[in-house]
Coordinates of C-alpha atoms in Angstrom, one line a residue:
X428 CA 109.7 254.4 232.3
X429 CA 111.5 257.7 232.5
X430 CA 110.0 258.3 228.7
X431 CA 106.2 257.7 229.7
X432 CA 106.6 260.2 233.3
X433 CA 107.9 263.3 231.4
X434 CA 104.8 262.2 228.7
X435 CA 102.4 261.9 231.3
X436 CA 103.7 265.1 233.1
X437 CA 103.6 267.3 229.6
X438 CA 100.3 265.3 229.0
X439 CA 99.2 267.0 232.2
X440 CA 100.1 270.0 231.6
X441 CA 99.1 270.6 228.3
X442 CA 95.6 269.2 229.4
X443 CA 95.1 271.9 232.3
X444 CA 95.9 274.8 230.4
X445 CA 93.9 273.7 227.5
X446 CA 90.9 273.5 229.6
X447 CA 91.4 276.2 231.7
X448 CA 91.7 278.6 228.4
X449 CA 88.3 277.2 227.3
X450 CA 86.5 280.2 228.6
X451 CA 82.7 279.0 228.6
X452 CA 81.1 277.6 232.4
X453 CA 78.5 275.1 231.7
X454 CA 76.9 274.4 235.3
X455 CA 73.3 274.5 235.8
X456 CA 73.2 271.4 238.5
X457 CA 76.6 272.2 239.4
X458 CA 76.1 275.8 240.5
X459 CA 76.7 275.0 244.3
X460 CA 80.0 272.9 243.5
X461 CA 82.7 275.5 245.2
X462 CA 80.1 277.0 247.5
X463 CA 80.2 273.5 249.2
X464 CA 83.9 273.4 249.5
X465 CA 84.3 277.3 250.4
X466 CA 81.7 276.0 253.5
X467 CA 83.9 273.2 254.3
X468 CA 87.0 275.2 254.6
X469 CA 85.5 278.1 256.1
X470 CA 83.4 276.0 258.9
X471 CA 84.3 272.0 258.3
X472 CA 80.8 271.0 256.8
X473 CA 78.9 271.4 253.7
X474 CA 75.7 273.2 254.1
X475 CA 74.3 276.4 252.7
X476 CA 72.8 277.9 254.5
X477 CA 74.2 281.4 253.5
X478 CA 72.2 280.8 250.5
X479 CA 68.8 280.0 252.5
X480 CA 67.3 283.2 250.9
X481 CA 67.6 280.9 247.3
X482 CA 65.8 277.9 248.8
X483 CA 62.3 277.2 246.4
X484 CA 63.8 279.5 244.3
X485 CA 67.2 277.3 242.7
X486 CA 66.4 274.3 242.2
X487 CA 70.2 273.6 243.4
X488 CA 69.1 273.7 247.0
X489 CA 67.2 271.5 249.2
X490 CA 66.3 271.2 253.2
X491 CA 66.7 268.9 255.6
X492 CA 65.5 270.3 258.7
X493 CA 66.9 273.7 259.9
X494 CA 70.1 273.3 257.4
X495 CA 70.0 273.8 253.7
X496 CA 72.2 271.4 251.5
X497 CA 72.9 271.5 247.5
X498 CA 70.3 268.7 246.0
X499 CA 73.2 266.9 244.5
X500 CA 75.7 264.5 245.6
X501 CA 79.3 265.5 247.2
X502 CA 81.1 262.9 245.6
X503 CA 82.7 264.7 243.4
X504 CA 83.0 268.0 245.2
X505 CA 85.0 265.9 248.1
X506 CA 87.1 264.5 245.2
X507 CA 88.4 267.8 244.5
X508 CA 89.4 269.4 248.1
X509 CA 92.7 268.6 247.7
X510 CA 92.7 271.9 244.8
X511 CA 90.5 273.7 246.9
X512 CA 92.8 273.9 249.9
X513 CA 95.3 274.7 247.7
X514 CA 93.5 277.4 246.2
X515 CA 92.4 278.5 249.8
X516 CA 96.2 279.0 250.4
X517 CA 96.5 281.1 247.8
X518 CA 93.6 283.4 247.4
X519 CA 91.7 283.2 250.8
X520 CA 88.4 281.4 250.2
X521 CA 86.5 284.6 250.3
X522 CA 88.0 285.0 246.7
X523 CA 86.8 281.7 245.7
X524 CA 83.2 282.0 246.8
X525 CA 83.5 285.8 244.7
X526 CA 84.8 283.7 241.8
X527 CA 82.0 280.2 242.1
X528 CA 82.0 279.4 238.5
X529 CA 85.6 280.1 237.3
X530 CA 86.9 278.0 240.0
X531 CA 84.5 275.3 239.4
X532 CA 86.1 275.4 235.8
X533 CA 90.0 275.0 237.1
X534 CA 88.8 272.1 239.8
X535 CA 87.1 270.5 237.2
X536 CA 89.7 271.1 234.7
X537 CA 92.3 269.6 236.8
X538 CA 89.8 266.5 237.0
X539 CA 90.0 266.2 233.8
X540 CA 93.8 266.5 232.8
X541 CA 94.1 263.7 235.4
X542 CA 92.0 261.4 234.2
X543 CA 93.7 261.8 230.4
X544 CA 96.8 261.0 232.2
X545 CA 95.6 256.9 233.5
X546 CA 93.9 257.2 230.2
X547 CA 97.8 256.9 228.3
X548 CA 98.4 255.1 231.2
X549 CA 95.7 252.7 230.6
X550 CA 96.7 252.4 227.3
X551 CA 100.6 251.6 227.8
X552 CA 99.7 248.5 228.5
X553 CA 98.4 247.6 225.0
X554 CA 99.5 250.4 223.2
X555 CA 103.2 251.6 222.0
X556 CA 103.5 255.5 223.2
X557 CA 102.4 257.6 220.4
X558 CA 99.3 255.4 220.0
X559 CA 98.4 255.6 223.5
X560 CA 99.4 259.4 223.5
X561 CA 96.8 259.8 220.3
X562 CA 94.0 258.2 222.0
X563 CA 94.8 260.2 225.7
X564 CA 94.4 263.6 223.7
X565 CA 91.2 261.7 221.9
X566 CA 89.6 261.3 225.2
X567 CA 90.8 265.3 226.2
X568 CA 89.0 267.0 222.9
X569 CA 87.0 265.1 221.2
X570 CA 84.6 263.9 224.0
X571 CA 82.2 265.0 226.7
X572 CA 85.0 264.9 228.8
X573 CA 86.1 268.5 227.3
X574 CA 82.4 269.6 226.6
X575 CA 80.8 268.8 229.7
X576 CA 83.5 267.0 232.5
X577 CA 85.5 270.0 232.0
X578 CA 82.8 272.8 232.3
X579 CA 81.9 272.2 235.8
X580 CA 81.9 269.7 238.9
X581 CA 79.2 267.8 237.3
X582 CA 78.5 264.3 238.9
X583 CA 79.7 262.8 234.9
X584 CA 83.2 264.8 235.7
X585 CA 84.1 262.7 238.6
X586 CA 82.5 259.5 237.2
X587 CA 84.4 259.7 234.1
X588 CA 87.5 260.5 236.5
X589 CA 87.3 257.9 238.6
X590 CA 85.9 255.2 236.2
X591 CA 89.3 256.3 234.2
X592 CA 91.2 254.9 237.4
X593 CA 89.7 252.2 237.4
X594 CA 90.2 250.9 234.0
X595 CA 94.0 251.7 234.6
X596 CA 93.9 249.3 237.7
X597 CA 91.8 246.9 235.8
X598 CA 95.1 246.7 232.9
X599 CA 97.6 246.7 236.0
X600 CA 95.9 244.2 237.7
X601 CA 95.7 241.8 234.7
X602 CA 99.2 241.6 234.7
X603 CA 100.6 242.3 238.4
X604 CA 97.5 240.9 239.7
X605 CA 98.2 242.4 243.4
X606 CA 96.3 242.7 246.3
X607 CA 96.8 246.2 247.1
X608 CA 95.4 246.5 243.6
X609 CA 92.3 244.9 244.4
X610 CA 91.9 247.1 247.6
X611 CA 92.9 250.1 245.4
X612 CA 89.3 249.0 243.3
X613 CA 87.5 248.3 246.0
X614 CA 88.2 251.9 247.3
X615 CA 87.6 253.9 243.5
X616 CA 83.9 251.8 243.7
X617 CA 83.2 252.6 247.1
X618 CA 83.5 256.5 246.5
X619 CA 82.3 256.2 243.0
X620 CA 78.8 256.0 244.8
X621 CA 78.8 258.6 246.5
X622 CA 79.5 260.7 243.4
X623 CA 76.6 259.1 241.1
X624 CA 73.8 256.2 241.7
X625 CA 74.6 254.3 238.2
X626 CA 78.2 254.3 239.1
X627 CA 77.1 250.9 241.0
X628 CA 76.4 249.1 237.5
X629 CA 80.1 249.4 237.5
X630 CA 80.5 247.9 240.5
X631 CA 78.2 244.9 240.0
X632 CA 80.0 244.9 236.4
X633 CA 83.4 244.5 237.8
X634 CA 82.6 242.2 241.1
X635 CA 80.8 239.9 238.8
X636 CA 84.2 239.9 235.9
X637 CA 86.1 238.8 238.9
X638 CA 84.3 236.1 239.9
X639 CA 83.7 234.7 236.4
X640 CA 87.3 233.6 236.0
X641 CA 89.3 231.3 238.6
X642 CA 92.8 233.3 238.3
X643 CA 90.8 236.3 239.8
X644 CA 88.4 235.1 241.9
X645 CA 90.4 234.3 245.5
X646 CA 91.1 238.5 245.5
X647 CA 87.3 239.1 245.4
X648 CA 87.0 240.0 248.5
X649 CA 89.9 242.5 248.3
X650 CA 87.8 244.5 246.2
X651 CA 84.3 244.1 248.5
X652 CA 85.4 244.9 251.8
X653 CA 87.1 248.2 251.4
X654 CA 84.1 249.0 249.1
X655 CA 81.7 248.6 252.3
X656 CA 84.0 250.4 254.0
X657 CA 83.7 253.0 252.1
X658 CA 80.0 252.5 251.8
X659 CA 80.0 252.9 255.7
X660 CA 81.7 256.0 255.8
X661 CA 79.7 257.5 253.1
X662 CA 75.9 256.3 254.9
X663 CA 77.4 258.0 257.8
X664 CA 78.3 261.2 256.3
X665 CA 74.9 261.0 254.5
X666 CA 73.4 259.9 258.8
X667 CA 74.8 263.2 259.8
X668 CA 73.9 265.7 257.0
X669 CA 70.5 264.0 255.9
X670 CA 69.4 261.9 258.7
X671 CA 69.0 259.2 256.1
X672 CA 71.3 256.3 255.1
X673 CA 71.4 257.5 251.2
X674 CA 71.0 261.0 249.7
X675 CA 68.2 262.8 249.2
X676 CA 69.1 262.6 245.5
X677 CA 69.1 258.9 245.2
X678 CA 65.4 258.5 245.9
X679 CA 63.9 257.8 242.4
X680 CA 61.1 260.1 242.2
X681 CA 57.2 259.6 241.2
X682 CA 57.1 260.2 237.4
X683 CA 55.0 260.6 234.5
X684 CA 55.5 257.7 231.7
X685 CA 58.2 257.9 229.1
X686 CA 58.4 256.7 225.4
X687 CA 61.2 254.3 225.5
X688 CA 61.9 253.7 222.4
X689 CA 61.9 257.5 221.1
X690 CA 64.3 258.5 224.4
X691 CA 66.1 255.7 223.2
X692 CA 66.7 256.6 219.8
X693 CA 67.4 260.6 221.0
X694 CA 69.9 259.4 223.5
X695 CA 71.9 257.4 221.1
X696 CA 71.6 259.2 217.7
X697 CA 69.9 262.7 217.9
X698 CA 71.5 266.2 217.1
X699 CA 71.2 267.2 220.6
X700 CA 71.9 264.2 222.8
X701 CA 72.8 261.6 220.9
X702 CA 76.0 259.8 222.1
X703 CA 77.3 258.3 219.0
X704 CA 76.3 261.8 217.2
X705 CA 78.6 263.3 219.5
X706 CA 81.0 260.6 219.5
X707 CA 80.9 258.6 216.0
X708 CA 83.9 257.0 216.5
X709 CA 82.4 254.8 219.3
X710 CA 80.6 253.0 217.1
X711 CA 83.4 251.1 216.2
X712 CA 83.8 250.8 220.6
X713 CA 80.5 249.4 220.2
X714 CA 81.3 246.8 217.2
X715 CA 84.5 245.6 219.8
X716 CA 82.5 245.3 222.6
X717 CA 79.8 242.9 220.8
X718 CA 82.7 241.4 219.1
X719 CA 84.6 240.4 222.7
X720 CA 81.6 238.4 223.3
X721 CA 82.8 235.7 221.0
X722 CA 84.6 232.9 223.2
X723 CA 88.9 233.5 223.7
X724 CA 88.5 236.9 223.3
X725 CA 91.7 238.8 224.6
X726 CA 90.2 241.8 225.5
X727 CA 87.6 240.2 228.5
X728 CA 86.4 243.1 230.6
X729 CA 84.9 244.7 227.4
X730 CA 81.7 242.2 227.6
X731 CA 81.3 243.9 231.2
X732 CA 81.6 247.1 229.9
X733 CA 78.8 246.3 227.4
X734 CA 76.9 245.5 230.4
X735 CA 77.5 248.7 232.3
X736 CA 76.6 250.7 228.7
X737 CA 73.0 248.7 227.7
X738 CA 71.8 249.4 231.7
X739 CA 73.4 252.9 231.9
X740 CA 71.5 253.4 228.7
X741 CA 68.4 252.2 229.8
X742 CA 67.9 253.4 233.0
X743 CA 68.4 256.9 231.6
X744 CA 66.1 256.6 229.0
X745 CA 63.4 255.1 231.3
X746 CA 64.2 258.8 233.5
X747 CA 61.1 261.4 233.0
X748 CA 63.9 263.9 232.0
X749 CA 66.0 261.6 229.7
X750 CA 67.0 264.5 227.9
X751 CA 68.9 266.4 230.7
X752 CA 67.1 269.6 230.8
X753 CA 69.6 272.1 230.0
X754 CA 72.4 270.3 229.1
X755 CA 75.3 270.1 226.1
X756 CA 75.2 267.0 224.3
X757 CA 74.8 263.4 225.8
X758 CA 75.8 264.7 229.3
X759 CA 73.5 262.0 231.0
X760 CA 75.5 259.3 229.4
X761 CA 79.2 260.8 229.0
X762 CA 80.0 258.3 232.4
X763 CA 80.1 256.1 229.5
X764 CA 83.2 258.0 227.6
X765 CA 86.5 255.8 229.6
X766 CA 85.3 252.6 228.5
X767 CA 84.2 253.6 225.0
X768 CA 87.8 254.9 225.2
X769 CA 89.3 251.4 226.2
X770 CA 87.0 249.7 223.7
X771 CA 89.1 251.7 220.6
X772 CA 92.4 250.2 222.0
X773 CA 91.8 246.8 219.9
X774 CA 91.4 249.0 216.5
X775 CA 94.4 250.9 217.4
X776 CA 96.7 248.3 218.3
X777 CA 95.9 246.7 215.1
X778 CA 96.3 250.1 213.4
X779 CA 99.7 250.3 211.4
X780 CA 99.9 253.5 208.8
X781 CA 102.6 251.9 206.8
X782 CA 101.4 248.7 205.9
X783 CA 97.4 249.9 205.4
X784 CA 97.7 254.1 205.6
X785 CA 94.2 254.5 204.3
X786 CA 92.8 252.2 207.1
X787 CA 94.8 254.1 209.6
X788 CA 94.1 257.9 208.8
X789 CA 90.5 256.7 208.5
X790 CA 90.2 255.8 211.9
X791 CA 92.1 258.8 212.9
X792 CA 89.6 260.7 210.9
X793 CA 86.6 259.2 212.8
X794 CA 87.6 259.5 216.0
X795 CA 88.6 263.6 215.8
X796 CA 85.5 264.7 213.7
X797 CA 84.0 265.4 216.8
X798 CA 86.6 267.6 218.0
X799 CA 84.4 271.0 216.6
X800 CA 81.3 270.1 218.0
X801 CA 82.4 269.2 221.6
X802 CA 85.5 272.7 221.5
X803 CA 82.2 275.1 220.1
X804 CA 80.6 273.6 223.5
X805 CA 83.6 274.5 225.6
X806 CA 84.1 278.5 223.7
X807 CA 80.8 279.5 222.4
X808 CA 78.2 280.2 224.9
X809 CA 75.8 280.2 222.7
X810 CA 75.9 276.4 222.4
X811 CA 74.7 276.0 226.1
X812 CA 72.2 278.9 225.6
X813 CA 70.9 276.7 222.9
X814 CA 67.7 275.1 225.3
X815 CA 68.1 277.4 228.4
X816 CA 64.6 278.3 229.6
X817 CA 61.3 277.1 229.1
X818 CA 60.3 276.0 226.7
X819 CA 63.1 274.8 225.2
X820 CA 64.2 273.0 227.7
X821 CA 62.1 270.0 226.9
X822 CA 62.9 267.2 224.4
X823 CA 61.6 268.9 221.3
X824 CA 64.5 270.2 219.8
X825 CA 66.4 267.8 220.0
X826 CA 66.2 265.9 216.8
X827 CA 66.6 270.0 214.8
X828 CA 69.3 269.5 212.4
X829 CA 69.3 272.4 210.8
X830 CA 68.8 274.3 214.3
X831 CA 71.2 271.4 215.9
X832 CA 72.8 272.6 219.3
X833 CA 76.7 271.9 218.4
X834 CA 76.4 274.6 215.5
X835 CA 74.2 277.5 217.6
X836 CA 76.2 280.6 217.1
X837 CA 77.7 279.5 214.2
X838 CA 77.5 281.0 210.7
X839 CA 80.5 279.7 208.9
X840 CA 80.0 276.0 208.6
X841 CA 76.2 276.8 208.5
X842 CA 76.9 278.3 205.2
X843 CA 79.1 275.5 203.9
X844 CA 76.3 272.6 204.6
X845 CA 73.5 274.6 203.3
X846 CA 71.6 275.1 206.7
X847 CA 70.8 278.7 206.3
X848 CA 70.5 281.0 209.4
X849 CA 69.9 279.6 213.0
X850 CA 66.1 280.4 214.0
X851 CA 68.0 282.4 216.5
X852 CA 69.4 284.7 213.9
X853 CA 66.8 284.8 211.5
X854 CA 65.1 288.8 211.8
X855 CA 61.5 289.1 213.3

């Protein structure tokens, strides 16, 4: 016990600092993140309307009546007052309005290292230490978590941090099986809302787990009512600021028809967006998931999780802007990253580098060849220049190899696949 607090404690550490050296901001919807919480210091509420003049102008900002809000949800600004007032004690909150987008990068950093702490934690209860160490620094590097979660106070940054919690309750609960465990879920999905719509496929994922099996079932409604409550307090909030029971945000706009199948295929395997491009190693997630399908499986949340993934997947792709506008990598499906995470735990528990080495550094292999593309994203700005501004910002580039976003900016690994100079750096 001792053993896994000082790890989780360096684990923390060494998370924050690595993020927070990781010099590159990566906002765009985000912009109005701190502004929001220097607002609710400085006068207990969350409009802007000291940035009025920018209304029609930034996207960023909407009205509702006489009071001008940011157009995305506070979820996961709320989730991070606790560093903002402790910032706010520090440097006055005049400093952290002056300095928006670094401090959007510590807040969101912080998020971060947190969430690769219940990661190990979520993984000690399959795992043996330096295994569940391996695949906590996994999910910190070689993810979205480190290319986009970390970048700003995106929605995806407190999804994946809160959908991180939850899988660590999910493991604690299968073997404590407490109610204040149950309430402790019911409370990560109420709020989970209230940072990002498609967070409720998670909560119709994991309502419907608990019901399918007896052992589970009587704490159901441990899980339900402090999620209303929750829901209550958030369609209040959202009563008072909006004059509407939901956020602005959540109303699915009018929208020109989209090609399925060819968002489909971008979102999963192009250059630019693809998840598993970005992530290869969660193919083998994937081939566990499918394979906990099979009756007596031990791992049984992972057919829910497959659930979540298909209709996460698919009401993205059905979006008008399935690409993400200016975004770095699959940032409209990196909620997904925590339980792609916990669907590598069954190749790693069965992972054992003495008796089969070449099976073992193989899978090591495939999970950190993403670690360049996603660290490029966090230090080279030139990766989220890649489609800023019309017209790139549409879905036509996205399939580029040789032009891919992960390598814009970069010369040397260019040169050693063949790719030739970026259009960007060829002379006019």
């Amino acid at each position: 016990m001792r053993t896994d607090v000082a790890i989780v404690s360096l684990l923390f550490l060494f998370s924050t600092v690595f993020l927070i050296l990781c010099p590159v901001y990566y906002g765009s919807d985000a912009d109005y993140a701190v502004p929001q919480l220097v607002s609710l210091l400085e006068s207990g509420d969350l409009n802007l309307d000291e940035y009025s003049h920018l209304a029609g102008k930034n996207y960023q900002i909407i009205r509702v009546g006489e009071r001008y809000y940011a157009a995305y949800p506070y979820g996961t600004v709320l989730l991070t007052f606790p560093f903002a007032l402790l910032a706010d004690s520090l440097y006055g909150s005049n400093y952290l309005s002056l300095h928006r987008d670094e401090f959007s990068i510590v807040f969101a950093s912080l998020l971060m290292a947190l969430a690769t702490c219940f990661i190990y934690a979520m993984g000690r209860y399959r795992l043996v230490r330096w295994k569940s160490l391996l695949l906590a620094i996994f999910f910190l590097v070689c993810t979205s978590v480190l290319s986009t979660g970390s970048r700003s106070l995106w929605q995806q940054s407190g999804s994946i941090f809160l959908s991180s919690v939850l899988l660590w309750l999910l493991e604690k609960d299968r073997l404590e099986q407490k109610k204040i465990l149950a309430v402790l879920i019911g409370l990560v999905l109420g709020w989970a809302f209230a940072v990002r719509p498609l967070t409720a496929l998670v909560t119709i994922a994991v309502c419907v787990y608990y019901a399918s099996y007896q052992h589970m079932r009587h704490r159901i409604l441990y899980i339900i009512i402090p999620g209303m409550l929750v829901g209550v307090v958030i369609a209040l909030i959202n009563l008072q600021l909006y004059g509407t029971v939901l956020h602005p945000y959540y109303q699915w706009p009018s929208q020109k028809p989209v090609d399925v199948l060819y968002s489909l295929a971008s979102n999963l395997f192009s250059p630019a967006r693809g998840f598993f491009y970005w992530h290869p190693a969660f193919v083998l997630s994937l081939a566990a998931m499918i394979a906990s399908l099979r009756k007596g499986a031990d791992y049984k949340f992972l057919p829910f999780a497959l659930c979540i993934a298909i209709a996460h997947v698919w009401i993205v792709c059905n979006y008008e802007a399935w690409w993400g506008g200016h975004s770095i990598g699959p940032r409209l499906t990196s909620d997904l990253v925590p339980f792609f995470v916990f669907a590598l735990i069954p190749f790693l528990h069965r992972m054992n580098l003495r008796r089969r080495p070449a099976a073992g550094m193989a899978l090591i292999a495939l999970m950190f060849i993403s670690f360049p593309l996603h660290f490029r994203a966090a230090i080279d700005p030139s990766v989220g220049r890649w489609n800023l501004g019309a017209p790139d910002v549409g879905p036509g580039p996205i399939w580029e190899f040789r032009d891919q976003q992960g390598l814009a900016g970069d010369r040397n690994v260019r040169a050693l696949l063949m790719l030739g100079p970026a259009e960007q750096d060829e002379p006019n």
